[in-house]
């Protein structure tokens, strides 16, 4: 009966989990540093960061699988890892292989039995796009199919909170599209989703909030647009001409990069740079202008201090300053 | 960021529904059923586990000893012990280490599956395998080896061996928690085979040098085989209590090892 209620209210996002001052270190390496997070229903929270930034460690602490050094984690007003939390949580973690001699149908049936109110079998199969593979042994699955099965297992219990650690690894384009559709669907029904990914396109397309982790600390957070706005530069791209270009003479140029066929330059003052560039080199071909995307923002924000001082550019690291 | 009050979340946790006893039972049933299917569908495990003790017994216990009933009867108990150790060590030890190494146990641990379901299902499957092995050996012994075994003796031997597999399951569990996936099968073999030999499972313990006979007291298969041999009065002569105490002690030690290995993972 409670559920009917919550479905009605599901437009409003509620805080499902809150993390305060979370610290975790392994032997002598700081893996998570003062992490503050709120996970909300009806939202996809994407955690980005390069390898070793602490994404998986963060998820493991939220699942109660790792002890934390200090800080507080409250999920559904309970301790992470408690039975009450586990029953309302789904987790898709990175798994090299599943027990090979069970069929997809059997794997799902088994996981359904773990939950008091499991999701309907057909619905699980449909969400994960496994209709035609139900009788297949997991040993015969491709990388993408294995990911789909892991996704199916993570939603078996009708989770209110869903962790997806690199969900689309190994998936082809259409499988990825249907995974995204399923994620959006679950989100619209009120599920709080925490997503880690290497595909920035995935974060861009799914996330309501993005958190950027670097060496265990959150260095930036915001909506996709806010993250992109951190990088104010614009990129001008054109076919590398046969003659050399004197980049020093181009006005307001931040950096340039000649890589093979194309040359790209970054600028803060698009109009001024364009005028100066085209005045000098009016014959440039295939000229295009693009605002910084998530990828540029990600790379820029992830650069270390040394690289920043080299390019002479200051990046606003709100998270680090705080 | 704090515009949503945290109180809202408490309404969500009210949806916590305890599992009914029937549903809990179903978890254990399905876990066991699929553990069984998983195992028998893997011929690389299922065949050697049953065939090795059966072929060894047929060869050394029946064909090569030219109608020596005493030897056939002796080796029924010791190959029975050998046969029980296999599934226990491999299903718990090697298979668990592989599943843990591939990250599969992480998924299970993140789910609300009761941790004991995983252990009990493996225990039951390994006991079913043990029973199959004992019955096969018994048939060979009685029909081809001339072993005289009353129904009571047969039943007693089966009970001793099936439940005597428990310490080996716990040894397997400890190994499964500690070993790396790649090296687990090899290491389990390195423990399994020498321990079987040194416990007098292949060659009667009394035929081994004295220092090895003393050393055998520190090996769990020795104590289980002595218990089994008591059924037909072929044991060395120590009391039942001594062997039970030794096996219990080993079981406790292995269980503690498994717990320590599990705790260590969380830090």
XYZ file of N, CA and C in Angstrom, chain A residues 53-149:
291
model
N 40.467 6.761 -9.493
C 39.998 7.987 -8.859
C 39.163 7.697 -7.614
N 38.717 6.450 -7.471
C 37.959 6.095 -6.268
C 36.502 5.763 -6.522
N 36.110 5.648 -7.797
C 34.700 5.385 -8.118
C 34.221 4.061 -7.526
N 34.966 3.006 -7.797
C 34.536 1.682 -7.341
C 34.620 1.580 -5.811
N 35.642 2.192 -5.247
C 35.747 2.211 -3.784
C 34.524 2.894 -3.178
N 34.126 4.014 -3.783
C 32.951 4.734 -3.285
C 31.716 3.844 -3.329
N 31.527 3.162 -4.444
C 30.363 2.292 -4.558
C 30.429 1.160 -3.534
N 31.600 0.599 -3.345
C 31.724 -0.492 -2.377
C 31.458 -0.034 -0.945
N 31.818 1.192 -0.616
C 31.492 1.674 0.730
C 29.989 1.907 0.855
N 29.371 2.376 -0.228
C 27.924 2.611 -0.176
C 27.154 1.296 -0.087
N 27.757 0.235 -0.611
C 27.110 -1.073 -0.519
C 27.417 -1.741 0.819
N 28.233 -1.094 1.637
C 28.580 -1.667 2.929
C 29.570 -2.802 2.803
N 30.267 -2.881 1.686
C 31.199 -3.974 1.491
C 32.607 -3.598 1.946
N 32.813 -2.327 2.223
C 34.109 -1.877 2.733
C 33.855 -1.062 3.992
N 34.702 -1.245 4.978
C 34.575 -0.434 6.194
C 35.134 0.948 5.918
N 34.496 1.977 6.465
C 34.995 3.332 6.227
C 35.820 3.780 7.428
N 36.743 4.704 7.177
C 37.589 5.183 8.268
C 36.854 6.213 9.108
N 36.203 7.153 8.428
C 35.419 8.135 9.165
C 34.323 8.660 8.253
N 33.379 9.369 8.863
C 32.275 9.908 8.094
C 30.998 9.155 8.359
N 29.963 9.551 7.631
C 28.658 8.948 7.880
C 27.963 8.616 6.570
N 27.412 7.411 6.505
C 26.613 7.037 5.349
C 25.254 6.603 5.852
N 24.219 7.209 5.325
C 22.870 6.793 5.700
C 22.080 6.520 4.429
N 21.604 5.290 4.303
C 20.818 4.912 3.126
C 19.453 4.433 3.603
N 18.402 4.999 3.091
C 17.048 4.702 3.593
C 17.042 4.795 5.119
N 17.738 5.774 5.676
C 17.855 5.962 7.130
C 18.457 4.752 7.829
N 19.177 3.904 7.110
C 19.797 2.743 7.741
C 21.285 2.695 7.400
N 21.927 1.707 7.979
C 23.345 1.468 7.685
C 23.498 0.836 6.305
N 24.528 1.227 5.550
C 24.758 0.511 4.291
C 25.088 -0.948 4.587
N 24.601 -1.832 3.749
C 24.902 -3.243 3.923
C 23.912 -3.975 4.810
N 22.994 -3.221 5.475
C 21.998 -3.914 6.293
C 20.970 -4.576 5.381
N 20.274 -5.551 5.931
C 19.327 -6.316 5.114
C 18.241 -5.401 4.533
N 17.745 -4.462 5.355
C 16.697 -3.553 4.882
C 17.175 -2.768 3.663
N 18.423 -2.349 3.700
C 18.977 -1.581 2.580
C 19.185 -2.484 1.365
N 19.740 -3.668 1.614
C 20.015 -4.578 0.507
C 18.745 -4.944 -0.253
N 17.632 -5.076 0.480
C 16.384 -5.460 -0.178
C 15.883 -4.370 -1.125
N 16.307 -3.132 -0.885
C 15.815 -2.038 -1.723
C 16.881 -1.528 -2.678
N 17.998 -2.233 -2.718
C 19.124 -1.785 -3.529
C 19.462 -2.818 -4.598
N 19.845 -2.343 -5.747
C 20.353 -3.240 -6.772
C 21.766 -2.807 -7.108
N 22.599 -3.747 -7.461
C 23.972 -3.383 -7.776
C 24.467 -4.143 -8.991
N 24.941 -3.392 -9.948
C 25.582 -4.001 -11.109
C 27.062 -3.649 -11.001
N 27.848 -4.647 -10.599
C 29.272 -4.405 -10.393
C 30.060 -5.010 -11.538
N 31.350 -4.740 -11.555
C 32.172 -5.290 -12.631
C 32.514 -6.737 -12.310
N 32.027 -7.621 -13.141
C 32.212 -9.054 -12.930
C 32.875 -9.635 -14.169
N 33.966 -10.373 -13.950
C 34.687 -10.943 -15.096
C 33.864 -12.051 -15.758
N 33.274 -12.917 -14.960
C 32.419 -13.943 -15.547
C 31.445 -14.474 -14.507
N 30.315 -14.987 -14.986
C 29.312 -15.572 -14.108
C 29.492 -17.080 -14.128
N 28.923 -17.771 -13.104
C 28.978 -19.235 -13.169
C 28.484 -19.705 -14.530
N 29.342 -20.448 -15.215
C 29.130 -20.674 -16.638
C 28.008 -21.642 -16.962
N 27.730 -22.565 -16.051
C 26.827 -23.648 -16.408
C 25.387 -23.389 -15.963
N 25.037 -22.129 -15.751
C 23.629 -21.809 -15.494
C 23.090 -20.988 -16.658
N 21.769 -21.166 -16.904
C 21.144 -20.415 -17.977
C 20.715 -19.040 -17.469
N 20.516 -18.120 -18.394
C 20.078 -16.775 -18.035
C 18.804 -16.831 -17.197
N 17.846 -17.660 -17.658
C 16.574 -17.791 -16.937
C 16.798 -18.227 -15.478
N 17.718 -19.164 -15.312
C 17.974 -19.689 -13.960
C 18.647 -18.642 -13.071
N 19.601 -17.918 -13.636
C 20.249 -16.847 -12.877
C 19.199 -15.855 -12.364
N 18.281 -15.468 -13.266
C 17.288 -14.460 -12.879
C 16.320 -15.022 -11.842
N 15.867 -16.256 -12.053
C 14.958 -16.873 -11.078
C 15.585 -16.907 -9.684
N 16.864 -17.254 -9.650
C 17.545 -17.341 -8.357
C 17.584 -15.968 -7.682
N 17.951 -14.948 -8.432
C 18.048 -13.623 -7.829
C 16.680 -13.076 -7.433
N 15.657 -13.420 -8.201
C 14.312 -12.980 -7.820
C 13.939 -13.525 -6.443
N 14.402 -14.764 -6.163
C 13.997 -15.395 -4.903
C 14.597 -14.681 -3.698
N 15.613 -13.846 -3.903
C 16.251 -13.168 -2.776
C 15.406 -12.010 -2.231
N 14.428 -11.570 -3.025
C 13.707 -10.345 -2.660
C 12.261 -10.635 -2.273
N 11.734 -9.875 -1.292
C 10.346 -10.106 -0.880
C 9.349 -9.751 -1.993
N 9.625 -8.673 -2.736
C 8.728 -8.292 -3.830
C 9.504 -8.153 -5.127
N 9.881 -9.278 -5.719
C 10.725 -9.185 -6.913
C 9.983 -8.577 -8.107
N 10.740 -8.051 -9.034
C 10.157 -7.549 -10.271
C 9.681 -8.750 -11.094
N 8.617 -8.551 -11.805
C 8.073 -9.608 -12.653
C 9.138 -10.106 -13.641
N 9.183 -11.420 -13.807
C 10.237 -12.015 -14.642
C 10.249 -11.440 -16.053
N 9.066 -11.374 -16.677
C 8.992 -10.873 -18.050
C 9.473 -9.431 -18.147
N 9.178 -8.670 -17.096
C 9.561 -7.266 -17.083
C 11.089 -7.137 -17.005
N 11.693 -7.983 -16.162
C 13.155 -7.984 -16.036
C 13.788 -8.282 -17.391
N 13.266 -9.346 -18.016
C 13.784 -9.785 -19.309
C 13.657 -8.675 -20.356
N 12.511 -8.004 -20.325
C 12.265 -6.954 -21.309
C 13.197 -5.764 -21.083
N 13.331 -5.346 -19.829
C 14.223 -4.222 -19.519
C 15.639 -4.502 -20.004
N 16.086 -5.736 -19.782
C 17.473 -6.069 -20.099
C 17.641 -6.511 -21.553
N 16.510 -6.616 -22.284
C 16.595 -7.015 -23.682
C 17.115 -8.435 -23.860
N 16.659 -9.354 -22.988
C 17.184 -10.717 -23.038
C 16.150 -11.727 -23.546
N 15.080 -11.225 -24.180
C 13.975 -12.105 -24.585
C 14.448 -13.339 -25.338
N 15.388 -13.148 -26.247
C 15.766 -14.264 -27.112
C 16.898 -15.112 -26.530
N 17.370 -14.721 -25.346
C 18.554 -15.410 -24.801
C 18.263 -16.182 -23.522
N 16.976 -16.327 -23.183
C 16.640 -16.852 -21.859
C 17.225 -18.224 -21.561
N 17.328 -19.070 -22.577
C 17.793 -20.438 -22.344
C 19.286 -20.586 -22.603
N 19.965 -19.490 -22.774
C 21.389 -19.580 -23.097
C 22.234 -19.705 -21.820
N 23.253 -20.556 -21.885
C 24.173 -20.699 -20.754
C 25.068 -19.476 -20.689
N 25.397 -19.062 -19.465
C 26.175 -17.822 -19.366
C 27.566 -17.980 -19.955
N 28.015 -19.209 -20.111
C 29.336 -19.407 -20.710
C 29.363 -18.955 -22.170
N 28.185 -18.971 -22.818
C 28.143 -18.630 -24.240
C 27.795 -17.160 -24.510
N 27.796 -16.340 -23.465
C 27.404 -14.948 -23.667
C 28.595 -14.098 -24.110
N 28.312 -13.127 -24.968
C 29.344 -12.166 -25.328
C 29.458 -11.145 -24.190
N 30.470 -10.298 -24.297
C 30.679 -9.297 -23.249
C 29.451 -8.430 -23.010
N 28.835 -7.981 -24.110
C 27.665 -7.123 -23.983
C 26.467 -7.869 -23.412
N 26.311 -9.116 -23.813
C 25.193 -9.929 -23.300
C 25.362 -10.205 -21.816
N 26.602 -10.419 -21.421
C 26.886 -10.632 -19.996
C 26.498 -9.384 -19.196
N 26.812 -8.200 -19.750
C 26.442 -6.964 -19.074
C 24.927 -6.836 -18.954
N 24.220 -7.277 -19.991
C 22.751 -7.199 -19.956
C 22.198 -8.112 -18.870
N 22.817 -9.295 -18.733
C 22.373 -10.217 -17.682
C 22.651 -9.612 -16.302
